JSON list of C-alpha atoms in Angstrom, two decimals:
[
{"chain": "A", "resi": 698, "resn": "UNK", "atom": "CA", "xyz": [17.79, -38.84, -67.76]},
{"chain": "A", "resi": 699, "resn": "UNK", "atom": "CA", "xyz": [18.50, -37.27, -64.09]},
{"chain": "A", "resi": 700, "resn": "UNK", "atom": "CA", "xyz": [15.28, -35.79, -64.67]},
{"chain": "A", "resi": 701, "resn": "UNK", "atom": "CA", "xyz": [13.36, -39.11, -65.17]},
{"chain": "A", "resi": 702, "resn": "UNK", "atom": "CA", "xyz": [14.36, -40.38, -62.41]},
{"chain": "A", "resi": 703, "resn": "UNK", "atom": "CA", "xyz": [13.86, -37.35, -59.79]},
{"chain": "A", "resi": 704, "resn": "UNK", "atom": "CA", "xyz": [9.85, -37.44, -61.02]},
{"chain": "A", "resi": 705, "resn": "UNK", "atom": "CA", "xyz": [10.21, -41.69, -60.72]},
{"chain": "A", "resi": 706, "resn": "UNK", "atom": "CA", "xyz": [11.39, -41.00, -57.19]},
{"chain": "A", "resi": 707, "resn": "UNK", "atom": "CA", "xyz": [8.69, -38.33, -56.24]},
{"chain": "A", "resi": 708, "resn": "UNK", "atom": "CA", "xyz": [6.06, -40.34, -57.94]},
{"chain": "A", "resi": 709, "resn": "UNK", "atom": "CA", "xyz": [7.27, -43.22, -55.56]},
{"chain": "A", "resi": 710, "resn": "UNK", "atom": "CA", "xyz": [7.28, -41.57, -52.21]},
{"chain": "A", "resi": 711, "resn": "UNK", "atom": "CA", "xyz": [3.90, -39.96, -53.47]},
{"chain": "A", "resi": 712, "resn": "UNK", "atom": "CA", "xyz": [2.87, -43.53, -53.64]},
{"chain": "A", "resi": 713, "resn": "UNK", "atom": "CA", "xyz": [4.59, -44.30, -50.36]},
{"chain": "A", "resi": 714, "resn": "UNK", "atom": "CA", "xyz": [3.02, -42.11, -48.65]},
{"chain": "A", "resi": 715, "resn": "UNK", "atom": "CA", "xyz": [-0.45, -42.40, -49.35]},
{"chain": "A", "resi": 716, "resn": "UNK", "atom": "CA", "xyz": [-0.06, -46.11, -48.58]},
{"chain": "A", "resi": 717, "resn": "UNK", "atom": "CA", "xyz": [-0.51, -47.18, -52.34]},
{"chain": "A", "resi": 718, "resn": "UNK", "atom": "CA", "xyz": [3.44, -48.72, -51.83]},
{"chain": "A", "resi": 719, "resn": "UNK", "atom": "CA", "xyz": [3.38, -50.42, -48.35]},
{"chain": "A", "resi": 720, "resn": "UNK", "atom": "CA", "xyz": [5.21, -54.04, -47.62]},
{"chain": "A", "resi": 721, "resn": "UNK", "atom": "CA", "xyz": [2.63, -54.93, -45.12]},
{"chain": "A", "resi": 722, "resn": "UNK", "atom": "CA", "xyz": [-0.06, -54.12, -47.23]},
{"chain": "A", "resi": 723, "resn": "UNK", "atom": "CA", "xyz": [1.77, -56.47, -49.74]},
{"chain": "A", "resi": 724, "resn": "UNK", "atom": "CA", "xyz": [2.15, -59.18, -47.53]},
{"chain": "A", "resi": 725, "resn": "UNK", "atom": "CA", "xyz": [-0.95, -59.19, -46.47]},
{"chain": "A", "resi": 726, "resn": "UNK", "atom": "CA", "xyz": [-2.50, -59.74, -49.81]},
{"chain": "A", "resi": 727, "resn": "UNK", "atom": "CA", "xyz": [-0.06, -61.68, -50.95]},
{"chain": "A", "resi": 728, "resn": "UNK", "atom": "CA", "xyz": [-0.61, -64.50, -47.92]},
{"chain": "A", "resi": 729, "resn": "UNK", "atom": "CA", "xyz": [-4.21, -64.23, -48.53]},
{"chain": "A", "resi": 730, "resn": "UNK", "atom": "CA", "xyz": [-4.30, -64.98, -51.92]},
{"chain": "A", "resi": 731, "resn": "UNK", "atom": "CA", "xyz": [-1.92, -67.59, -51.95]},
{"chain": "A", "resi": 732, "resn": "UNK", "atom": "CA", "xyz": [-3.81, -69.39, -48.92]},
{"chain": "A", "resi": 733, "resn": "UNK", "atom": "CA", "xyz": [-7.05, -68.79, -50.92]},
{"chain": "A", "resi": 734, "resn": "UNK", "atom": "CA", "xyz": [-6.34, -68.97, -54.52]},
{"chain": "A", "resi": 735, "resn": "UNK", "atom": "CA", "xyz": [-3.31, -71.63, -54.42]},
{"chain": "A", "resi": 736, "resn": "UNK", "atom": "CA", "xyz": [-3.78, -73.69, -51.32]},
{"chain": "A", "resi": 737, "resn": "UNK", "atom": "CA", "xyz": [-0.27, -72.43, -49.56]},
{"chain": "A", "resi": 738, "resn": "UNK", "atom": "CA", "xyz": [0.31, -73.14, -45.94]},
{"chain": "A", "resi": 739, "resn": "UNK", "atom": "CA", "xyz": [2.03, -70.70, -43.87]},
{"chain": "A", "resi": 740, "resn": "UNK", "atom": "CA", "xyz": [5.97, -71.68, -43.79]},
{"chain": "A", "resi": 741, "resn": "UNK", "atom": "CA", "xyz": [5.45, -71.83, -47.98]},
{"chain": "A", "resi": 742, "resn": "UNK", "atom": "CA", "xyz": [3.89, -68.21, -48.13]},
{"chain": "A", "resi": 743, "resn": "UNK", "atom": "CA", "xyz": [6.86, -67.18, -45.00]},
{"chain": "A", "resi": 744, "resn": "UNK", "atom": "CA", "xyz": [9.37, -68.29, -47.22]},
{"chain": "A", "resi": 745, "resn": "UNK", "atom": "CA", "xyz": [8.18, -66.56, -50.61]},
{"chain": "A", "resi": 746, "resn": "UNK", "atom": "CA", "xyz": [7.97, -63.17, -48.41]},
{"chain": "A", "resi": 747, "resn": "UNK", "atom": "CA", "xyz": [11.05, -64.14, -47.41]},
{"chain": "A", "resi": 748, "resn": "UNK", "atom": "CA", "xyz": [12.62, -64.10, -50.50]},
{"chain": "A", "resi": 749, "resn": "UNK", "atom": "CA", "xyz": [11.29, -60.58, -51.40]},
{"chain": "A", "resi": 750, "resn": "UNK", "atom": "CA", "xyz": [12.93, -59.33, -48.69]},
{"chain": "A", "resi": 751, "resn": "UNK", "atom": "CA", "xyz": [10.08, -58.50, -46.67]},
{"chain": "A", "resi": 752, "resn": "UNK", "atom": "CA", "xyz": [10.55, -58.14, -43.09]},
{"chain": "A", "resi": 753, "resn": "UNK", "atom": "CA", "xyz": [9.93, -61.00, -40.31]},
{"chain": "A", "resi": 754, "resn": "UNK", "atom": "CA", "xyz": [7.63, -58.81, -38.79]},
{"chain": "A", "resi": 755, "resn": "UNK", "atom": "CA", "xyz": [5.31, -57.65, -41.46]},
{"chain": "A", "resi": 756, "resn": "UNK", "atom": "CA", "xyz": [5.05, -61.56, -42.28]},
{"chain": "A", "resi": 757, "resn": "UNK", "atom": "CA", "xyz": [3.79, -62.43, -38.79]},
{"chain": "A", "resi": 758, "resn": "UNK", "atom": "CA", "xyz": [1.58, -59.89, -38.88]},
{"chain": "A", "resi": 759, "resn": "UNK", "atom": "CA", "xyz": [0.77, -60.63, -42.88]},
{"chain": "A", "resi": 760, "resn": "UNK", "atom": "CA", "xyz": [0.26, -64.88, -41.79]},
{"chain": "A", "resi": 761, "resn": "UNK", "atom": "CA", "xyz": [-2.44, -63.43, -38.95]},
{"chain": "A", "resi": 762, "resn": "UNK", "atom": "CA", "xyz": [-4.36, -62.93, -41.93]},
{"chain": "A", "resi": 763, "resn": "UNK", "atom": "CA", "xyz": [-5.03, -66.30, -43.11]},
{"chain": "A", "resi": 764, "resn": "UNK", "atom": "CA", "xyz": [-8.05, -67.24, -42.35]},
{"chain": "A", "resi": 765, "resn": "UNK", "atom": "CA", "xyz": [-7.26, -70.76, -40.26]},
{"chain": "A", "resi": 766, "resn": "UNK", "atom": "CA", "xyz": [-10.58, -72.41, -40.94]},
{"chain": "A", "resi": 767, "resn": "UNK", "atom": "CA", "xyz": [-10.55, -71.95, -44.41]},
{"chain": "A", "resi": 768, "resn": "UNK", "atom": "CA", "xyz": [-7.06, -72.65, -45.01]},
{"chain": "A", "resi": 769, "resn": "UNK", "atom": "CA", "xyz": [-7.91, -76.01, -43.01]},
{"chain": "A", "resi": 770, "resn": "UNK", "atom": "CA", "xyz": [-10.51, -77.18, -45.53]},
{"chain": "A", "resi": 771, "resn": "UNK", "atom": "CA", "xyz": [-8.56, -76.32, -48.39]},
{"chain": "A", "resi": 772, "resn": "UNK", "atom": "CA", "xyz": [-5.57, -78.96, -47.15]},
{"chain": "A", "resi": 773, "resn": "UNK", "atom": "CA", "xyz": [-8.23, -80.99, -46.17]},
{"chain": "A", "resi": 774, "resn": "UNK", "atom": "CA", "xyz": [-9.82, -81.07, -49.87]},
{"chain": "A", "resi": 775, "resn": "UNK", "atom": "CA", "xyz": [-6.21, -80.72, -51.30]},
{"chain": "A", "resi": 776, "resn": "UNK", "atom": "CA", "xyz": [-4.74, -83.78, -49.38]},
{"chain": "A", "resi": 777, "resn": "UNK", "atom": "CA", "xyz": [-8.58, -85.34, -50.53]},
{"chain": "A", "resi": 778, "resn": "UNK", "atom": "CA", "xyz": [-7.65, -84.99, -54.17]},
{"chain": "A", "resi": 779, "resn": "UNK", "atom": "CA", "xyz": [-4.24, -86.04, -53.70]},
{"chain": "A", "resi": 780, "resn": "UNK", "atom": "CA", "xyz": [-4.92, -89.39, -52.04]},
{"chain": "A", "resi": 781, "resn": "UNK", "atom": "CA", "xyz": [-7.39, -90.20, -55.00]},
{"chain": "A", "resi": 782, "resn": "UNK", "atom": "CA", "xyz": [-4.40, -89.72, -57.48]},
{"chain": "A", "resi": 783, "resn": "UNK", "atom": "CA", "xyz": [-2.34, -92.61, -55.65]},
{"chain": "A", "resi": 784, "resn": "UNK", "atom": "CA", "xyz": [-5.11, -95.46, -54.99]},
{"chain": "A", "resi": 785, "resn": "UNK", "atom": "CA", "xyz": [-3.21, -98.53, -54.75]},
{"chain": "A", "resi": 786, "resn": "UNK", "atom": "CA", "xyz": [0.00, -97.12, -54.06]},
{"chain": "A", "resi": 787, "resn": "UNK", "atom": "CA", "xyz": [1.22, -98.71, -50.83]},
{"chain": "A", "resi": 788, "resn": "UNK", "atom": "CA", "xyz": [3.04, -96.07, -50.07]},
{"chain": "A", "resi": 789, "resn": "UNK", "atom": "CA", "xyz": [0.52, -93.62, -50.26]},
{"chain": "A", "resi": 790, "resn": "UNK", "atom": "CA", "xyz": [0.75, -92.51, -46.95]},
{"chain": "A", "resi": 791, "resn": "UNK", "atom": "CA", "xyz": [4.14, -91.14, -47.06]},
{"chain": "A", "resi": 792, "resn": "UNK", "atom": "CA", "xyz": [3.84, -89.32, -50.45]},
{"chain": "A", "resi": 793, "resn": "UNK", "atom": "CA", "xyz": [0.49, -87.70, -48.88]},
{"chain": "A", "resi": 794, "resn": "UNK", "atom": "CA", "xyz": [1.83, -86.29, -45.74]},
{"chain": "A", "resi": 795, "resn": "UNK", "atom": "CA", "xyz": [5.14, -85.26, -48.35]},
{"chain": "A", "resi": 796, "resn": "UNK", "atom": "CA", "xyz": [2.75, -83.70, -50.32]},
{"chain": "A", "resi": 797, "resn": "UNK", "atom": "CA", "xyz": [1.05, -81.43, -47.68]},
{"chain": "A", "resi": 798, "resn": "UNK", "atom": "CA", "xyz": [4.26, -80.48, -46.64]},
{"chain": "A", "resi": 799, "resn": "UNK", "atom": "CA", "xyz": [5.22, -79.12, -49.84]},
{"chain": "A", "resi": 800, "resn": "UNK", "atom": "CA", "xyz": [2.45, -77.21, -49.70]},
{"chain": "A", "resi": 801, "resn": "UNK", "atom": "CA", "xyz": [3.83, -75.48, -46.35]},
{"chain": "A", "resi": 802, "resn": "UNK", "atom": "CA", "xyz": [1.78, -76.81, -43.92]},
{"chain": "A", "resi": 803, "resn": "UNK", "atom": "CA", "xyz": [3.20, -78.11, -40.66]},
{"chain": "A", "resi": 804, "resn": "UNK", "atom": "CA", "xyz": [3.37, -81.59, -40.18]},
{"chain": "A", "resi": 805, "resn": "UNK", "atom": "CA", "xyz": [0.84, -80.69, -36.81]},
{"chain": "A", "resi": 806, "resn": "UNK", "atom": "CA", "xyz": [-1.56, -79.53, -39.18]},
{"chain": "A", "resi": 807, "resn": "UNK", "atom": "CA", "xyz": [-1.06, -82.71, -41.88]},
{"chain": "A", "resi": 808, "resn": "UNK", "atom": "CA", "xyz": [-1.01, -86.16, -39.66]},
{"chain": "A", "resi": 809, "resn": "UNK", "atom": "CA", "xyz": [-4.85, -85.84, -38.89]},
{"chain": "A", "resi": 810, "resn": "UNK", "atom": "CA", "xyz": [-5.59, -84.83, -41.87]},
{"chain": "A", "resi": 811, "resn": "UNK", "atom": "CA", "xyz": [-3.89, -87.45, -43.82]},
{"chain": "A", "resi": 812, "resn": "UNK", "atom": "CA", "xyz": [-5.35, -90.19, -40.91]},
{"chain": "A", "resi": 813, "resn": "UNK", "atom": "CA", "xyz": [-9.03, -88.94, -41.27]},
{"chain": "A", "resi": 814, "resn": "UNK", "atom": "CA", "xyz": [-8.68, -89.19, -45.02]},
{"chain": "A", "resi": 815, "resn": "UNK", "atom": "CA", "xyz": [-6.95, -92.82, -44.83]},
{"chain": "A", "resi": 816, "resn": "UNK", "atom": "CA", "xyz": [-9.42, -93.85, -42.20]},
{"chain": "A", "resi": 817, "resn": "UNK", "atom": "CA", "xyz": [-12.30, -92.60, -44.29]},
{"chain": "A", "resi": 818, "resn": "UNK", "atom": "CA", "xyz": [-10.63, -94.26, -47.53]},
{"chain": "A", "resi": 819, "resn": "UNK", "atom": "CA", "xyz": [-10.74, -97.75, -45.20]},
{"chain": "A", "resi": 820, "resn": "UNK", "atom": "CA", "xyz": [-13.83, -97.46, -43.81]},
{"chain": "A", "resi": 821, "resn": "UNK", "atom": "CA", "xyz": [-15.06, -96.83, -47.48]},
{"chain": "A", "resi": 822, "resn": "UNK", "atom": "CA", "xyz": [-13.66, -99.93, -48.72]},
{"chain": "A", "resi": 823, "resn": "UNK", "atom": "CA", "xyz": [-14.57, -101.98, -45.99]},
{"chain": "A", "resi": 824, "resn": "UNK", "atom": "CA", "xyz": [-18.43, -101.40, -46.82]}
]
């Protein structure tokens, strides 16, 4: 079995070094599909790297790859969707700015979101 695992090992820093096996690589992809694919904020994505044990710094460098515009319309639409699942609810408000936090997007980022889509929602009804 020693065997196996000397060839697993060499196989591995092969990998390692020709950048096939790289944690910043990871990261990267990993915050760029969850941003794109899921609809994750930042401090969700920080947190699943996090528990992988990647490094602070590769996440930084791994949450510079989000592309902010885009992940912007996607809470945007998300928070959108949302809001249509609780018409009537009176307290629809809190459970939609709870809701876009448990996405992991800052609170910064959610109030004027969640006002232009309640403000929209009025204006709507008032026509």
């Amino acid at each position: 079995m020693d065997g196996g695992r000397a060839a697993a090992e060499e196989i591995l820093a092969s990998l390692m070094a020709d950048g096939f096996v790289d944690d910043s690589r990871y990261a990267a992809a990993f915050a760029r599909e969850k941003s794109s694919l899921t609809g994750w904020g930042p401090a969700k994505i920080r947190y699943a790297l996090m528990m992988k044990g990647i490094p602070r710094e590769i996440i930084t460098g791994a949450l510079e790859e989000i592309d902010r515009d885009a992940a912007s319309a996607r809470l945007e639409k998300l928070a959108a969707a949302k809001y249509r699942t609780l018409a009537g609810d009176p307290y629809a408000k809190f459970k939609l700015i709870k809701y876009a936090l448990s996405r992991g997007y800052d609170y910064s980022e959610v109030e004027p979101v969640v006002e232009r889509i309640l403000t929209h929602s009025l204006s709507e009804e008032n026509q």
